[in-house]
Coordinates of C-alpha atoms and ligand atoms in Angstrom, one line a residue:
M281 CA 84.4 109.6 100.4
L282 CA 85.9 106.7 102.3
K283 CA 89.0 106.9 100.0
S284 CA 89.5 110.6 101.0
I285 CA 89.3 109.7 104.7
F286 CA 91.9 106.9 104.4
I287 CA 94.2 109.0 102.3
A288 CA 94.0 111.9 104.8
L289 CA 94.6 109.5 107.7
S290 CA 97.6 108.0 105.8
K291 CA 99.4 111.3 106.5
N292 CA 98.4 111.6 110.1
P293 CA 101.6 111.2 112.3
S294 CA 99.7 110.6 115.6
L295 CA 97.5 107.8 114.1
K296 CA 100.6 106.4 112.4
K297 CA 102.4 106.0 115.7
I298 CA 99.4 104.3 117.3
I299 CA 98.7 101.9 114.3
L300 CA 102.3 100.9 113.9
E301 CA 102.5 99.7 117.5
W302 CA 99.1 98.1 117.5
K303 CA 99.4 94.3 117.1
P304 CA 96.1 93.7 115.4
A305 CA 96.9 96.3 112.8
R306 CA 100.4 94.8 112.2
N307 CA 98.8 91.4 111.7
A308 CA 96.2 92.9 109.3
S309 CA 99.0 94.6 107.3
R310 CA 100.6 91.3 106.6
R311 CA 98.0 90.6 103.9
F312 CA 99.7 93.3 101.8
I313 CA 103.3 93.4 103.2
A314 CA 105.8 90.6 103.0
G315 CA 107.1 91.3 106.5
E316 CA 109.2 93.8 108.3
T317 CA 112.7 92.5 107.3
L318 CA 114.6 92.1 104.0
D319 CA 114.7 88.4 104.7
D320 CA 110.9 88.3 104.8
A321 CA 110.9 89.9 101.4
V322 CA 113.5 87.5 100.0
L323 CA 111.4 84.6 101.2
A324 CA 108.2 86.0 99.6
V325 CA 110.0 86.6 96.3
K326 CA 111.5 83.1 96.3
T327 CA 107.9 81.7 96.6
L328 CA 106.7 84.0 93.8
N329 CA 109.6 83.0 91.6
E330 CA 108.8 79.3 92.2
Q331 CA 105.2 80.1 90.9
G332 CA 106.7 81.6 87.7
L333 CA 106.1 85.2 88.8
N334 CA 108.8 87.9 88.8
A335 CA 109.0 90.6 91.5
T336 CA 109.9 94.1 92.3
I337 CA 111.0 94.7 95.9
D338 CA 110.2 97.9 97.7
Q339 CA 111.5 98.9 101.1
L340 CA 108.6 100.8 102.5
G341 CA 109.2 104.5 103.5
E342 CA 108.3 107.9 102.1
Y343 CA 108.6 111.6 103.0
T344 CA 111.8 110.9 104.9
I345 CA 112.2 113.8 107.3
D346 CA 116.0 114.2 107.7
L347 CA 119.1 113.9 105.6
E348 CA 120.4 111.0 107.7
G349 CA 117.2 109.1 107.0
A350 CA 117.6 109.7 103.3
Q351 CA 121.2 108.4 103.3
Q352 CA 120.1 105.4 105.4
S353 CA 117.3 104.6 102.9
T354 CA 119.8 104.8 100.0
G355 CA 122.1 102.4 101.7
D356 CA 119.2 100.1 102.4
V357 CA 118.3 99.9 98.7
M358 CA 121.9 98.8 98.0
Q359 CA 121.4 96.0 100.5
I360 CA 118.3 94.8 98.6
I361 CA 120.4 94.7 95.4
D362 CA 123.0 92.6 97.2
K363 CA 120.3 90.2 98.3
I364 CA 118.7 89.9 94.9
V365 CA 122.1 89.0 93.5
L366 CA 123.0 86.6 96.4
H367 CA 119.8 84.7 96.1
K368 CA 119.6 84.9 92.3
L369 CA 116.1 86.3 92.5
R370 CA 114.0 87.2 89.5
A371 CA 113.4 90.6 90.8
N372 CA 114.3 94.3 90.5
I373 CA 113.8 97.3 92.8
S374 CA 111.1 99.9 93.3
V375 CA 111.9 103.2 95.1
K376 CA 110.1 106.4 96.0
L377 CA 112.1 109.6 95.6
S378 CA 110.7 111.1 98.8
Q379 CA 112.2 108.2 100.6
I380 CA 115.7 109.2 99.5
G381 CA 115.4 112.9 100.1
L382 CA 113.2 114.6 97.4
T383 CA 111.2 116.6 99.9
L384 CA 114.4 117.7 101.7
D385 CA 116.9 118.6 98.9
R386 CA 116.4 117.8 95.2
N387 CA 120.1 117.7 94.5
L388 CA 120.7 115.2 97.3
C389 CA 117.9 113.1 96.0
K390 CA 119.4 113.2 92.6
E391 CA 122.8 112.1 94.0
N392 CA 121.1 109.3 95.9
I393 CA 119.2 107.9 93.0
T394 CA 122.3 108.1 90.8
K395 CA 124.3 106.1 93.4
I396 CA 121.5 103.5 93.4
L397 CA 121.4 103.3 89.6
D398 CA 125.2 103.0 89.4
Y399 CA 125.3 100.2 91.9
A400 CA 122.3 98.5 90.3
N401 CA 124.1 98.8 86.9
T402 CA 127.1 96.9 88.1
H403 CA 124.8 94.1 89.1
G404 CA 122.7 94.1 86.0
L405 CA 119.6 95.4 87.8
F406 CA 116.7 97.6 86.9
V407 CA 115.2 100.3 89.2
R408 CA 111.7 101.6 89.0
I409 CA 110.9 105.0 90.4
D410 CA 107.4 104.9 92.0
M411 CA 105.1 107.9 91.4
E412 CA 103.8 109.6 94.5
G413 CA 101.2 112.4 95.1
S414 CA 100.9 115.3 92.7
D415 CA 103.1 117.6 94.9
L416 CA 106.0 115.5 93.7
T417 CA 105.0 114.6 90.1
E418 CA 106.9 117.3 88.3
N419 CA 110.1 116.9 90.3
T420 CA 110.0 113.1 90.0
F421 CA 109.4 113.3 86.2
S422 CA 112.1 115.9 85.7
I423 CA 114.7 113.8 87.6
Y424 CA 113.8 110.8 85.5
R425 CA 114.2 112.9 82.4
E426 CA 117.6 114.0 83.5
L427 CA 118.7 110.5 84.2
I428 CA 117.6 109.4 80.8
Q429 CA 119.5 112.3 79.3
E430 CA 122.6 111.3 81.3
G431 CA 122.4 107.9 79.6
Y432 CA 120.9 105.6 82.3
T433 CA 119.1 102.7 80.8
N434 CA 118.3 100.7 83.9
V435 CA 115.6 103.0 85.2
G436 CA 111.9 103.4 84.6
I437 CA 109.1 105.4 86.0
V438 CA 105.4 105.1 86.9
L439 CA 102.6 107.1 85.3
Q440 CA 99.1 107.5 86.8
A441 CA 96.1 107.3 84.5
Y442 CA 94.0 109.6 86.7
L443 CA 96.2 112.6 86.0
Y444 CA 95.3 114.8 82.9
R445 CA 99.0 115.4 82.3
T446 CA 99.8 111.7 81.8
H447 CA 98.9 111.6 78.1
K448 CA 101.6 114.2 77.4
D449 CA 104.1 112.5 79.7
T450 CA 103.5 109.2 78.0
E451 CA 104.3 110.7 74.6
E452 CA 107.4 112.3 75.9
L453 CA 108.5 109.1 77.6
L454 CA 107.9 107.0 74.5
S455 CA 110.0 109.4 72.4
W456 CA 113.0 108.3 74.5
N457 CA 112.0 104.6 74.8
G458 CA 111.4 105.2 78.5
K459 CA 110.1 102.3 80.5
V460 CA 106.7 102.9 82.1
R461 CA 104.6 101.2 84.7
L462 CA 101.1 102.4 84.1
C463 CA 98.7 102.4 87.1
K464 CA 95.5 104.2 87.9
G465 CA 96.9 106.3 90.8
A466 CA 96.6 105.7 94.5
Y467 CA 96.4 109.2 96.0
K468 CA 93.6 111.7 96.4
E469 CA 94.0 114.4 93.7
P470 CA 91.8 117.5 93.0
A471 CA 89.5 117.7 89.9
E472 CA 91.7 120.5 88.5
I473 CA 94.5 118.0 87.8
A474 CA 92.9 114.5 87.8
F475 CA 89.8 112.7 86.5
P476 CA 87.4 112.7 89.4
K477 CA 85.3 109.7 88.2
K478 CA 86.4 106.1 88.3
A479 CA 84.9 105.5 84.8
E480 CA 86.9 108.4 83.4
V481 CA 90.1 107.0 84.9
N482 CA 89.4 103.6 83.5
K483 CA 88.7 105.1 80.0
N484 CA 92.0 107.0 80.2
F485 CA 93.8 103.9 81.4
D486 CA 92.6 102.0 78.3
R487 CA 93.6 104.8 76.0
L488 CA 97.1 104.9 77.5
V489 CA 97.4 101.1 77.3
K490 CA 96.6 101.3 73.6
R491 CA 99.3 103.9 73.1
L492 CA 101.9 101.9 75.1
L493 CA 101.0 98.6 73.3
E494 CA 101.4 100.2 69.9
S495 CA 104.9 101.2 70.9
A496 CA 105.6 97.6 72.2
A497 CA 104.5 96.3 68.8
K498 CA 107.4 98.1 67.0
P499 CA 110.2 95.9 65.7
G500 CA 113.1 95.9 68.1
A501 CA 110.9 96.9 71.1
S502 CA 112.5 95.7 74.4
H503 CA 111.4 92.4 75.9
V504 CA 111.5 91.3 79.5
S505 CA 115.0 90.0 80.2
L506 CA 115.7 86.3 80.5
D507 CA 116.7 86.7 84.2
G508 CA 113.3 88.5 84.9
R509 CA 115.1 91.6 86.1
F510 CA 114.5 94.1 83.2
P511 CA 111.0 94.8 82.2
P512 CA 109.8 95.6 78.7
I513 CA 108.7 99.2 77.8
P514 CA 105.1 98.9 79.1
A515 CA 104.2 97.4 82.4
L516 CA 100.5 97.4 83.0
A517 CA 99.8 97.6 86.8
T518 CA 96.3 96.8 87.6
H519 CA 94.1 94.1 89.2
D520 CA 91.1 95.3 87.2
E521 CA 90.0 92.4 85.0
K522 CA 88.2 94.6 82.5
R523 CA 91.4 96.6 81.9
I524 CA 93.4 93.4 81.6
E525 CA 90.9 91.9 79.2
Y526 CA 91.1 95.0 77.1
A527 CA 94.9 94.8 77.0
L528 CA 94.9 91.1 76.2
R529 CA 92.5 91.7 73.3
L530 CA 94.8 94.4 71.9
I531 CA 97.9 92.3 72.4
S532 CA 96.4 89.5 70.3
Q533 CA 94.9 91.9 67.7
I534 CA 98.2 93.7 67.0
S535 CA 100.3 90.5 67.5
I536 CA 102.6 91.7 70.2
P537 CA 105.1 89.1 71.4
F538 CA 104.3 87.8 74.9
E539 CA 107.6 89.2 76.3
A540 CA 107.1 92.7 75.0
V541 CA 104.6 93.6 77.7
E542 CA 104.4 92.7 81.4
F543 CA 101.5 92.7 83.9
Q544 CA 102.1 93.9 87.4
M545 CA 100.1 93.4 90.6
L546 CA 100.5 94.1 94.3
Y547 CA 101.6 91.5 96.8
G548 CA 98.5 89.9 98.4
I549 CA 96.0 91.2 95.9
R550 CA 94.3 88.9 93.3
R551 CA 96.9 86.1 93.6
D552 CA 94.5 84.0 91.5
L553 CA 94.7 86.6 88.7
Q554 CA 98.5 86.8 89.0
T555 CA 98.9 83.1 88.4
K556 CA 96.2 83.0 85.7
I557 CA 97.8 85.6 83.5
A558 CA 101.3 84.0 84.0
A559 CA 99.8 80.6 83.0
K560 CA 98.7 82.2 79.7
G561 CA 102.4 82.9 79.1
Y562 CA 102.6 86.6 79.9
P563 CA 105.3 88.0 82.2
V564 CA 103.8 88.9 85.5
R565 CA 105.7 91.0 88.2
V566 CA 104.5 91.3 91.7
Y567 CA 105.3 94.4 93.8
V568 CA 106.6 93.1 97.1
P569 CA 106.8 95.7 99.9
F570 CA 108.5 95.1 103.2
G571 CA 109.7 97.1 106.2
T572 CA 108.6 98.7 109.4
Q573 CA 107.2 101.8 107.7
W574 CA 104.1 100.1 106.3
Y575 CA 101.5 102.5 107.7
P576 CA 100.8 104.8 104.6
Y577 CA 101.1 102.0 102.2
F578 CA 98.6 100.0 104.2
M579 CA 96.2 102.9 104.5
R580 CA 96.3 103.4 100.7
R581 CA 95.3 99.7 100.2
L582 CA 92.4 100.2 102.7
A583 CA 91.4 103.3 100.7
E584 CA 91.2 101.4 97.4
R585 CA 88.6 98.9 98.6
P586 CA 86.1 99.6 101.4
A587 CA 85.7 95.8 101.9
N588 CA 89.3 95.8 103.2
L589 CA 88.0 97.7 106.2
W590 CA 86.0 94.7 107.3
F591 CA 89.0 92.5 106.8
F592 CA 90.9 94.9 109.0
I593 CA 88.2 95.0 111.7
S594 CA 87.7 91.3 111.7
S595 CA 91.5 90.8 112.2
F596 CA 91.1 92.4 115.6
F597 CA 89.1 89.4 116.7
R598 CA 91.6 86.9 115.3
K599 CA 94.5 85.7 117.4
Ligands
FDA154 P1 90.6 99.1 91.0 O1 90.9 99.9 92.2 O2 89.5 99.4 90.1 O3 90.5 97.6 91.5 C1 90.1 96.5 90.6 C2 90.0 95.3 91.4 O4 91.2 94.9 92.0 C3 89.1 95.4 92.6 O5 87.7 95.2 92.3 C4 89.6 94.4 93.6 O6 89.2 93.1 93.2 C5 91.1 94.4 93.3 N1 91.8 95.4 94.2 C6 92.3 96.6 93.9 N2 92.9 97.2 95.0 C7 92.6 96.3 96.0 C8 93.0 96.4 97.4 N3 93.7 97.4 97.9 N4 92.6 95.3 98.2 C9 92.0 94.3 97.6 N5 91.6 94.2 96.3 C10 92.0 95.2 95.5 N6 99.9 103.9 92.5 C11 100.6 105.1 92.5 O7 100.0 106.2 92.6 N7 102.0 105.1 92.3 C12 102.7 104.0 92.1 O8 103.9 104.1 91.9 C13 102.0 102.8 92.1 N8 102.6 101.6 91.9 C14 101.9 100.4 91.7 C15 102.6 99.2 91.4 C16 101.8 98.1 91.1 C17 102.5 96.9 90.7 C18 100.4 98.1 91.2 C19 99.6 97.0 90.8 C20 99.8 99.3 91.6 C21 100.5 100.4 91.9 N9 99.9 101.6 92.3 C22 100.6 102.8 92.3 C23 98.5 101.5 92.8 C24 97.5 101.9 91.7 O9 97.5 103.2 91.4 C25 96.0 101.6 92.2 O10 95.8 102.4 93.4 C26 95.8 100.1 92.6 O11 96.5 99.2 91.8 C27 94.3 99.8 92.6 O12 93.8 100.0 91.3 P2 93.4 98.8 90.2 O13 94.1 99.2 89.0 O14 93.8 97.5 90.8 O15 91.9 99.0 90.0

């Protein structure tokens, strides 16, 4: 119920305008967002790298409303790539296709992601395409499929365990050795296309983890690169200890090398767990969002955990 409310509010332009300018909300958002500038993100990634954690940097922004904005966002991603190289960060990039024009013009979006991948390629960098709401799933997946068919190897995608279609998508993706970040899914989707119950999503997540880990166990399966920029085939993105315990059990049962799978978590969430898993020797990558367009991302984080609402409210009373 609360989740639906926050997800609906995350798309409300009037509330967005108010919240973005409201200082207590900006302060509260800092728990989940590295800051508003690229330099803030660089600083956050340097700290994570010092703790033995890799990163993926995301300039916040989605559903860009005009072509200029889509071009601007594409240029901004190139600047992140420059900074990663300049500061020798153990990091790659995450990008949303709606940020670079998917909802405006599919062809333009395809051109923009191709530009980003070409630029990333010249710098030995990997780019992950985030998965958005179900209105964009098919287009996002089909653009990814085209990129793979065109020979791009420095790109991966995200699959969401709450969608019924994900089992089929996983099989297709594995048949091309596609790189997948598996998450539960952060949007509100109808029961016709997504598991409505949390327990069902968790069960499906475990099933998909099993399938992905079996592929990571194959001889010659890709490993996380030495510079921390390229992930292996499966990236398991969750803070759910039960899901992680299940994956760790399987990894040891089927003797998968440490570097053939990575765990991913969000900036500011379960830092204890991030360092705990890394201390066991597994690659851990932290998703580091930054930028001025933090409103929808922040609302999704509130939606995931009602307790965050109290954190948000209490921040009004802090200086
Ligand atoms: P679950 O929601 O069950 O939470 C398990 C535990 O984690 C909680 O009990 C709590 O301790 C902690 N936790 C989780 N969320 C929290 C929060 N917001 N605040 C505080 N604690 C929290 N989704 C998507 O649709 N498309 C995408 O591209 C991505 N990308 C992505 C990248 C990475 C690296 C991660 C980790 C996640 C995503 N997601 C995503 C988000 C994902 O779908 C999901 O909404 C969140 O990860 C929360 O789900 P959990 O798996 O953590 O489980």
